[in-house]
Amino acid sequence: METPITKKKNIFSAIQPTGTFTLGNYLGALKYWVRFQENEDYNAIFCIADEHALTVRQVPSELRNRTLEAYAMIMACGIDPEKSLFFIQNHVPAHAQAAWILNCYTQFGELSRMTQFKDKSAKHADNINAGLFTYPALMAADILLYQTDIVPVGDDQKQHVEIARNIAQRFNSVYGDVFNIPEPLIAKVGARIMSLQDPAKKMSKSDENINSYILLTDTNDQIIKKFKRAVTDSEASVKYRNGKTGVSNLMSILSVTTGKTFEQIETEFEGKGYGDFKTAVAEAVIAEIEPVRNEYERLIKDKAYLEQCYRKGAEKASKIANRTLGKMYKKVGFLPL
Ligand code: TYM
């Protein structure tokens, strides 16, 4: 990919290196990343957010492995480093450098309102570190360094993209047009895939109950078992509506994986029990995930190729990011070296 130039829109998104992503990450984000990559109207830029991962305590060797696994898994999902700019956050120091500056244009009050901060500080009460609090400023740096127009994310990240917009507007209002103002893009269906065991919670790999999530590395048998155990209700009717969160969640999964509308799914399963319905959902998910899993198994063995890809990605990304960082340094009044 060439350096992003005029006219084409820049899209940027990132994911934390949990290594094994969930079906939620895939349907809410990764699937859309590939669509943008294949659309000529966009420059697609993607990053593995390993610096964000440090806001929760990590085992160093595991973080290293997971970062590489995440890189391979995203390629297995269809991201091609020849078509997209695809790199690892810590390899482009401009992210951390820009984040410091943006921290100084971010208010304590607005950071305190972030739902993710509230949730994570409740969950990790013994480690409410400053990084967890200022996480959105680093995320703003990620986005703003690439003069991003659109940020495709799942529903849970919308608030962070909005604060990035506010920070960009604030900076621009002091210094002139330094940053493009990004827009979040949330998918209509799939933006919030829920837990299979408690459909009031989002599907998350940090859930203690392994039956609550599907991993992209799960075997076909595991996928079938997990969907069979998925919580529904006692009505035995496949309908998308309030009060039927379990069934509605499974319908969303079926809709995003097959392209069928909710009406089509309702008609198809009229008068049938949940057994048939759950099997259909599991089969649709397997059809989507099995090729990804096979490609991942192939790629993860080829460490030299992966290294070549992320090295190139870091070089290209640094060029773009340093251009914006240079502007920021000049505007805030740093004495150049
Ligand atoms: P992360 O790593 O938690 O999630 C990556 C992407 O997956 C989406 N997602 C979901 N979508 C639907 N249903 C779910 N159950 C589900 N769980 C996760 C997330 O919304 C996200 O789009 N802070 C970000 C990473 C990040 C970033 C950025 C994103 C760092 N810098 C700049 C965009 C732009 C995060 O932790 O996502």
Tab-separated table of C-alpha atoms and ligand atoms in Angstrom:
chain	number	residue	atom	x	y	z
A	1	MET	CA	0.000	0.000	0.000
A	2	GLU	CA	1.209	3.493	-0.783
A	3	THR	CA	1.271	6.268	1.766
A	4	PRO	CA	-2.336	7.465	2.219
A	5	ILE	CA	-2.924	10.395	-0.088
A	6	THR	CA	-5.823	12.653	-0.941
A	7	LYS	CA	-9.423	11.671	-1.711
A	8	LYS	CA	-9.415	8.093	-0.459
A	9	LYS	CA	-10.783	7.979	3.066
A	10	ASN	CA	-8.511	6.731	5.819
A	11	ILE	CA	-9.972	4.084	8.057
A	12	PHE	CA	-8.166	3.052	11.215
A	13	SER	CA	-8.909	0.417	13.799
A	14	ALA	CA	-7.023	-1.614	16.373
A	15	ILE	CA	-7.417	-4.594	18.646
A	16	GLN	CA	-5.698	-5.681	21.839
A	17	PRO	CA	-3.537	-8.787	21.563
A	18	THR	CA	-5.568	-11.335	23.453
A	19	GLY	CA	-4.238	-13.852	20.912
A	20	THR	CA	-7.362	-15.885	20.633
A	21	PHE	CA	-10.100	-13.536	19.579
A	22	THR	CA	-13.769	-14.169	20.237
A	23	LEU	CA	-16.625	-14.408	17.787
A	24	GLY	CA	-17.594	-10.946	19.146
A	25	ASN	CA	-14.280	-9.432	17.984
A	26	TYR	CA	-14.727	-11.140	14.643
A	27	LEU	CA	-18.338	-10.214	13.920
A	28	GLY	CA	-18.187	-6.777	15.551
A	29	ALA	CA	-14.875	-5.683	14.066
A	30	LEU	CA	-12.541	-7.954	12.110
A	31	LYS	CA	-15.084	-8.940	9.460
A	32	TYR	CA	-15.626	-5.249	8.665
A	33	TRP	CA	-11.902	-4.542	8.566
A	34	VAL	CA	-11.618	-6.963	5.646
A	35	ARG	CA	-14.505	-5.284	3.819
A	36	PHE	CA	-12.804	-1.908	4.082
A	37	GLN	CA	-9.533	-3.376	2.879
A	38	GLU	CA	-11.288	-4.681	-0.232
A	39	ASN	CA	-13.009	-1.341	-0.931
A	40	GLU	CA	-11.030	0.887	-3.303
A	41	ASP	CA	-12.351	4.049	-1.691
A	42	TYR	CA	-10.417	3.511	1.529
A	43	ASN	CA	-6.879	3.376	2.833
A	44	ALA	CA	-7.128	0.692	5.482
A	45	ILE	CA	-4.832	0.957	8.515
A	46	PHE	CA	-4.870	-1.604	11.355
A	47	CYS	CA	-2.824	-2.052	14.476
A	48	ILE	CA	-2.296	-4.489	17.332
A	49	ALA	CA	-2.654	-2.373	20.473
A	50	ASP	CA	-0.042	-4.015	22.703
A	51	GLU	CA	0.537	-0.812	24.672
A	52	HIS	CA	-3.130	-0.722	25.651
A	53	ALA	CA	-2.799	-4.308	26.865
A	54	LEU	CA	-0.306	-3.190	29.555
A	55	THR	CA	-3.082	-1.382	31.425
A	56	VAL	CA	-3.858	-4.814	32.858
A	57	ARG	CA	-0.969	-6.833	34.350
A	58	GLN	CA	0.538	-9.188	31.737
A	59	VAL	CA	2.979	-12.087	31.870
A	60	PRO	CA	5.762	-10.805	29.554
A	61	SER	CA	6.364	-14.055	27.636
A	62	GLU	CA	2.616	-14.473	27.139
A	63	LEU	CA	2.165	-10.927	25.874
A	64	ARG	CA	4.969	-11.521	23.366
A	65	ASN	CA	3.404	-14.765	22.115
A	66	ARG	CA	-0.096	-13.364	22.026
A	67	THR	CA	0.987	-10.346	20.022
A	68	LEU	CA	2.435	-12.570	17.322
A	69	GLU	CA	-0.613	-14.858	17.491
A	70	ALA	CA	-2.903	-11.861	17.148
A	71	TYR	CA	-0.955	-10.656	14.127
A	72	ALA	CA	-1.252	-14.095	12.493
A	73	MET	CA	-4.926	-14.442	13.396
A	74	ILE	CA	-5.834	-11.112	11.836
A	75	MET	CA	-4.031	-12.104	8.660
A	76	ALA	CA	-5.926	-15.397	8.780
A	77	CYS	CA	-9.178	-13.405	8.959
A	78	GLY	CA	-8.226	-11.841	5.624
A	79	ILE	CA	-6.075	-8.789	6.368
A	80	ASP	CA	-3.352	-8.743	3.734
A	81	PRO	CA	-0.333	-6.563	4.654
A	82	GLU	CA	0.158	-5.825	0.959
A	83	LYS	CA	-3.289	-4.236	0.794
A	84	SER	CA	-3.650	-2.793	4.299
A	85	LEU	CA	-1.144	-1.019	6.483
A	86	PHE	CA	-0.882	-3.481	9.362
A	87	PHE	CA	1.531	-3.054	12.274
A	88	ILE	CA	2.161	-3.409	16.010
A	89	GLN	CA	1.646	-0.314	18.165
A	90	ASN	CA	4.918	-0.377	20.165
A	91	HIS	CA	6.923	-0.605	16.916
A	92	VAL	CA	5.795	2.915	16.068
A	93	PRO	CA	7.037	5.099	18.951
A	94	ALA	CA	5.040	8.084	17.649
A	95	HIS	CA	1.931	6.578	19.306
A	96	ALA	CA	3.359	6.877	22.815
A	97	GLN	CA	4.919	10.264	22.003
A	98	ALA	CA	1.672	11.713	20.651
A	99	ALA	CA	-0.280	10.209	23.546
A	100	TRP	CA	1.761	12.254	26.037
A	101	ILE	CA	0.903	15.469	24.254
A	102	LEU	CA	-2.766	14.547	23.915
A	103	ASN	CA	-2.881	13.683	27.622
A	104	CYS	CA	-2.233	17.355	28.247
A	105	TYR	CA	-5.341	18.230	26.200
A	106	THR	CA	-7.604	15.709	27.898
A	107	GLN	CA	-9.599	16.544	30.982
A	108	PHE	CA	-9.761	14.534	34.191
A	109	GLY	CA	-13.542	14.902	34.197
A	110	GLU	CA	-14.050	13.456	30.735
A	111	LEU	CA	-11.754	10.491	31.455
A	112	SER	CA	-13.677	9.823	34.686
A	113	ARG	CA	-16.871	9.358	32.686
A	114	MET	CA	-15.531	6.508	30.537
A	115	THR	CA	-17.592	3.376	31.152
A	116	GLN	CA	-14.698	1.068	30.339
A	117	PHE	CA	-12.569	2.773	33.000
A	118	LYS	CA	-15.328	2.331	35.556
A	119	ASP	CA	-15.841	-1.334	34.622
A	120	LYS	CA	-12.155	-2.207	34.504
A	121	SER	CA	-11.290	-0.406	37.714
A	122	ALA	CA	-14.052	-2.336	39.475
A	123	LYS	CA	-12.705	-5.577	38.019
A	124	HIS	CA	-9.018	-4.866	38.746
A	125	ALA	CA	-9.456	-2.984	42.017
A	126	ASP	CA	-5.882	-3.844	43.070
A	127	ASN	CA	-4.367	-2.207	39.980
A	128	ILE	CA	-6.171	0.987	39.017
A	129	ASN	CA	-3.127	2.431	37.299
A	130	ALA	CA	-2.746	5.782	35.540
A	131	GLY	CA	-2.503	4.008	32.173
A	132	LEU	CA	-5.957	2.533	32.635
A	133	PHE	CA	-7.263	6.019	33.276
A	134	THR	CA	-5.514	7.755	30.370
A	135	TYR	CA	-6.107	4.841	27.968
A	136	PRO	CA	-8.389	6.999	25.744
A	137	ALA	CA	-5.584	9.528	25.111
A	138	LEU	CA	-3.388	6.743	23.695
A	139	MET	CA	-6.321	5.536	21.636
A	140	ALA	CA	-6.824	9.105	20.376
A	141	ALA	CA	-3.136	9.187	19.378
A	142	ASP	CA	-3.565	5.926	17.444
A	143	ILE	CA	-6.469	7.358	15.514
A	144	LEU	CA	-5.348	10.950	14.999
A	145	LEU	CA	-1.782	10.242	13.845
A	146	TYR	CA	-3.178	8.707	10.636
A	147	GLN	CA	-5.559	11.586	9.832
A	148	THR	CA	-8.347	9.067	10.162
A	149	ASP	CA	-11.813	9.661	8.724
A	150	ILE	CA	-13.577	6.529	9.947
A	151	VAL	CA	-13.034	4.205	12.916
A	152	PRO	CA	-14.973	0.940	12.622
A	153	VAL	CA	-15.450	-0.530	16.110
A	154	GLY	CA	-17.903	-2.539	18.169
A	155	ASP	CA	-20.405	-0.719	20.334
A	156	ASP	CA	-18.226	-0.849	23.488
A	157	GLN	CA	-15.517	1.352	21.902
A	158	LYS	CA	-17.826	4.106	20.646
A	159	GLN	CA	-17.310	6.298	23.701
A	160	HIS	CA	-13.521	6.158	23.196
A	161	VAL	CA	-13.819	7.278	19.580
A	162	GLU	CA	-16.047	10.128	20.688
A	163	ILE	CA	-13.495	11.361	23.215
A	164	ALA	CA	-10.831	11.147	20.454
A	165	ARG	CA	-13.047	13.470	18.402
A	166	ASN	CA	-13.339	15.884	21.313
A	167	ILE	CA	-9.591	15.889	21.910
A	168	ALA	CA	-8.938	16.500	18.200
A	169	GLN	CA	-11.423	19.368	18.076
A	170	ARG	CA	-9.936	20.926	21.198
A	171	PHE	CA	-6.387	20.704	19.803
A	172	ASN	CA	-7.474	22.082	16.426
A	173	SER	CA	-9.321	24.962	18.038
A	174	VAL	CA	-6.078	26.068	19.713
A	175	TYR	CA	-3.593	25.360	16.892
A	176	GLY	CA	-5.498	25.248	13.603
A	177	ASP	CA	-6.239	22.194	11.499
A	178	VAL	CA	-3.748	19.626	12.713
A	179	PHE	CA	-6.065	16.609	12.851
A	180	ASN	CA	-8.807	15.204	10.725
A	181	ILE	CA	-11.930	14.718	12.858
A	182	PRO	CA	-12.734	10.977	12.925
A	183	GLU	CA	-16.187	9.382	12.973
A	184	PRO	CA	-16.989	6.104	14.723
A	185	LEU	CA	-18.646	3.499	12.543
A	186	ILE	CA	-20.709	0.918	14.396
A	187	ALA	CA	-22.178	-2.020	12.490
A	188	LYS	CA	-25.986	-2.264	12.546
A	189	VAL	CA	-25.897	-5.959	13.388
A	190	GLY	CA	-23.004	-7.633	15.211
A	191	ALA	CA	-21.723	-4.547	17.040
A	192	ARG	CA	-22.592	-6.140	20.359
A	193	ILE	CA	-22.404	-9.919	20.415
A	194	MET	CA	-23.566	-11.082	23.831
A	195	SER	CA	-22.407	-13.875	26.146
A	196	LEU	CA	-23.971	-17.247	25.292
A	197	GLN	CA	-24.541	-17.906	28.993
A	198	ASP	CA	-25.693	-14.480	30.171
A	199	PRO	CA	-27.097	-12.487	27.237
A	200	ALA	CA	-27.177	-9.335	29.383
A	201	LYS	CA	-23.346	-9.178	29.198
A	202	LYS	CA	-21.194	-8.728	26.089
A	203	MET	CA	-19.226	-11.750	24.862
A	204	SER	CA	-15.770	-11.396	26.336
A	205	LYS	CA	-12.749	-13.640	26.598
A	206	SER	CA	-12.179	-12.509	30.175
A	207	ASP	CA	-15.444	-14.189	31.213
A	208	GLU	CA	-14.853	-16.998	33.736
A	209	ASN	CA	-17.345	-19.305	32.026
A	210	ILE	CA	-15.723	-20.726	28.882
A	211	ASN	CA	-19.147	-21.689	27.525
A	212	SER	CA	-20.068	-18.010	27.332
A	213	TYR	CA	-17.787	-17.272	24.379
A	214	ILE	CA	-16.671	-18.787	21.090
A	215	LEU	CA	-12.985	-18.424	20.269
A	216	LEU	CA	-11.748	-18.323	16.700
A	217	THR	CA	-9.512	-21.261	17.649
A	218	ASP	CA	-12.379	-23.429	19.007
A	219	THR	CA	-12.831	-26.792	17.280
A	220	ASN	CA	-16.045	-27.573	15.404
A	221	ASP	CA	-17.126	-29.859	18.271
A	222	GLN	CA	-16.551	-27.147	20.845
A	223	ILE	CA	-18.547	-24.677	18.752
A	224	ILE	CA	-21.491	-27.079	18.446
A	225	LYS	CA	-21.455	-27.856	22.174
A	226	LYS	CA	-21.293	-24.205	23.188
A	227	PHE	CA	-24.233	-23.248	20.958
A	228	LYS	CA	-26.268	-26.222	22.197
A	229	ARG	CA	-25.768	-24.976	25.761
A	230	ALA	CA	-26.546	-21.346	24.864
A	231	VAL	CA	-29.160	-19.768	27.139
A	232	THR	CA	-32.475	-19.024	25.382
A	233	ASP	CA	-35.973	-18.981	26.968
A	234	SER	CA	-38.939	-21.276	27.450
A	235	GLU	CA	-41.061	-19.968	24.546
A	236	ALA	CA	-39.608	-22.054	21.724
A	237	SER	CA	-40.142	-19.311	19.145
A	238	VAL	CA	-37.396	-17.806	17.014
A	239	LYS	CA	-38.262	-14.103	17.173
A	240	TYR	CA	-36.092	-10.996	17.430
A	241	ARG	CA	-37.478	-8.820	20.182
A	242	ASN	CA	-37.024	-7.322	23.640
A	243	GLY	CA	-37.181	-9.827	26.436
A	244	LYS	CA	-35.730	-12.538	24.174
A	245	THR	CA	-32.105	-11.464	24.450
A	246	GLY	CA	-30.626	-14.972	24.158
A	247	VAL	CA	-32.551	-15.833	20.985
A	248	SER	CA	-32.042	-12.336	19.546
A	249	ASN	CA	-28.276	-12.652	20.092
A	250	LEU	CA	-28.204	-15.997	18.255
A	251	MET	CA	-30.268	-14.446	15.462
A	252	SER	CA	-27.751	-11.600	15.142
A	253	ILE	CA	-24.939	-14.134	14.863
A	254	LEU	CA	-26.858	-16.050	12.190
A	255	SER	CA	-27.723	-12.862	10.345
A	256	VAL	CA	-24.133	-11.553	10.177
A	257	THR	CA	-22.679	-14.927	9.205
A	258	THR	CA	-25.246	-15.779	6.496
A	259	GLY	CA	-26.433	-12.355	5.346
A	260	LYS	CA	-30.063	-13.332	6.060
A	261	THR	CA	-32.405	-10.725	7.522
A	262	PHE	CA	-34.211	-11.249	10.833
A	263	GLU	CA	-37.511	-11.685	8.935
A	264	GLN	CA	-36.012	-14.422	6.758
A	265	ILE	CA	-34.665	-16.206	9.824
A	266	GLU	CA	-38.036	-15.946	11.620
A	267	THR	CA	-39.832	-17.429	8.601
A	268	GLU	CA	-37.269	-20.193	8.178
A	269	PHE	CA	-37.665	-21.369	11.787
A	270	GLU	CA	-41.413	-20.840	12.159
A	271	GLY	CA	-42.806	-23.783	14.114
A	272	LYS	CA	-39.377	-25.347	14.659
A	273	GLY	CA	-37.735	-25.826	18.070
A	274	TYR	CA	-34.590	-24.217	19.379
A	275	GLY	CA	-32.609	-27.412	18.669
A	276	ASP	CA	-32.721	-26.928	14.883
A	277	PHE	CA	-32.128	-23.221	15.240
A	278	LYS	CA	-29.039	-23.636	17.436
A	279	THR	CA	-27.617	-26.237	15.056
A	280	ALA	CA	-28.073	-23.814	12.150
A	281	VAL	CA	-26.278	-21.058	14.075
A	282	ALA	CA	-23.398	-23.396	14.976
A	283	GLU	CA	-23.075	-24.551	11.345
A	284	ALA	CA	-23.038	-20.997	10.026
A	285	VAL	CA	-20.343	-20.047	12.541
A	286	ILE	CA	-18.267	-23.115	11.665
A	287	ALA	CA	-18.503	-22.301	7.946
A	288	GLU	CA	-17.083	-18.869	8.733
A	289	ILE	CA	-14.458	-19.816	11.304
A	290	GLU	CA	-13.064	-23.122	10.061
A	291	PRO	CA	-11.130	-21.617	7.115
A	292	VAL	CA	-9.810	-18.854	9.418
A	293	ARG	CA	-8.579	-21.458	11.923
A	294	ASN	CA	-6.852	-23.506	9.209
A	295	GLU	CA	-5.147	-20.463	7.746
A	296	TYR	CA	-4.051	-19.405	11.238
A	297	GLU	CA	-2.440	-22.817	11.874
A	298	ARG	CA	-0.462	-22.406	8.652
A	299	LEU	CA	0.614	-18.799	9.267
A	300	ILE	CA	1.668	-19.122	12.915
A	301	LYS	CA	4.329	-21.656	11.876
A	302	ASP	CA	5.904	-19.137	9.497
A	303	LYS	CA	7.508	-16.767	11.990
A	304	ALA	CA	9.988	-15.366	9.447
A	305	TYR	CA	7.186	-14.288	7.121
A	306	LEU	CA	5.198	-12.724	9.974
A	307	GLU	CA	8.269	-10.787	11.085
A	308	GLN	CA	8.857	-9.547	7.563
A	309	CYS	CA	5.244	-8.303	7.419
A	310	TYR	CA	5.195	-6.477	10.748
A	311	ARG	CA	8.611	-4.913	10.082
A	312	LYS	CA	7.418	-3.469	6.790
A	313	GLY	CA	4.194	-2.359	8.441
A	314	ALA	CA	6.092	-0.508	11.182
A	315	GLU	CA	8.309	1.279	8.661
A	316	LYS	CA	5.406	2.505	6.569
A	317	ALA	CA	3.307	3.444	9.590
A	318	SER	CA	6.189	5.379	11.182
A	319	LYS	CA	6.532	7.562	8.106
A	320	ILE	CA	2.896	8.627	8.236
A	321	ALA	CA	2.710	8.910	12.025
A	322	ASN	CA	5.925	10.951	12.280
A	323	ARG	CA	4.567	13.482	9.830
A	324	THR	CA	1.605	14.218	12.098
A	325	LEU	CA	3.764	14.050	15.234
A	326	GLY	CA	6.172	16.586	13.698
A	327	LYS	CA	3.257	18.968	13.159
A	328	MET	CA	2.124	18.489	16.745
A	329	TYR	CA	5.627	19.205	18.101
A	330	LYS	CA	5.854	22.371	16.069
A	331	LYS	CA	2.414	23.592	17.081
A	332	VAL	CA	2.891	23.066	20.820
A	333	GLY	CA	6.229	24.891	20.690
A	334	PHE	CA	8.877	22.205	21.225
A	335	LEU	CA	12.383	23.393	20.345
A	336	PRO	CA	13.427	21.184	17.422
A	337	LEU	CA	16.627	19.141	17.654
B	1	TYM	P1	-10.724	-4.715	21.921
B	1	TYM	O1	-9.390	-5.338	21.701
B	1	TYM	O2	-11.367	-4.910	23.247
B	1	TYM	O3	-11.740	-5.197	20.819
B	1	TYM	C1	-11.432	-5.151	19.417
B	1	TYM	C2	-12.690	-4.860	18.624
B	1	TYM	O4	-13.689	-5.876	18.862
B	1	TYM	C3	-14.910	-5.265	19.247
B	1	TYM	N1	-15.626	-6.171	20.184
B	1	TYM	C4	-16.881	-6.596	20.006
B	1	TYM	N2	-17.782	-6.359	19.035
B	1	TYM	C5	-18.996	-6.958	19.137
B	1	TYM	N3	-19.361	-7.766	20.164
B	1	TYM	C6	-18.494	-8.028	21.171
B	1	TYM	N4	-18.858	-8.838	22.162
B	1	TYM	C7	-17.184	-7.440	21.118
B	1	TYM	N5	-16.090	-7.490	21.927
B	1	TYM	C8	-15.150	-6.705	21.336
B	1	TYM	C9	-14.478	-3.961	19.918
B	1	TYM	O5	-15.509	-3.015	19.951
B	1	TYM	C10	-13.332	-3.524	19.024
B	1	TYM	O6	-13.795	-2.853	17.875
B	1	TYM	N6	-9.336	0.016	22.817
B	1	TYM	C11	-9.624	-0.949	21.776
B	1	TYM	C12	-8.456	-1.175	20.847
B	1	TYM	C13	-7.934	0.086	20.256
B	1	TYM	C14	-8.543	0.841	19.221
B	1	TYM	C15	-7.661	1.929	18.971
B	1	TYM	C16	-9.736	0.683	18.491
B	1	TYM	C17	-6.755	0.693	20.587
B	1	TYM	N7	-6.599	1.805	19.813
B	1	TYM	C18	-7.965	2.876	17.992
B	1	TYM	C19	-10.013	1.653	17.512
B	1	TYM	C20	-9.147	2.726	17.270
B	1	TYM	C21	-9.965	-2.282	22.414
B	1	TYM	O7	-9.574	-2.551	23.523
B	1	TYM	O8	-10.645	-3.150	21.594
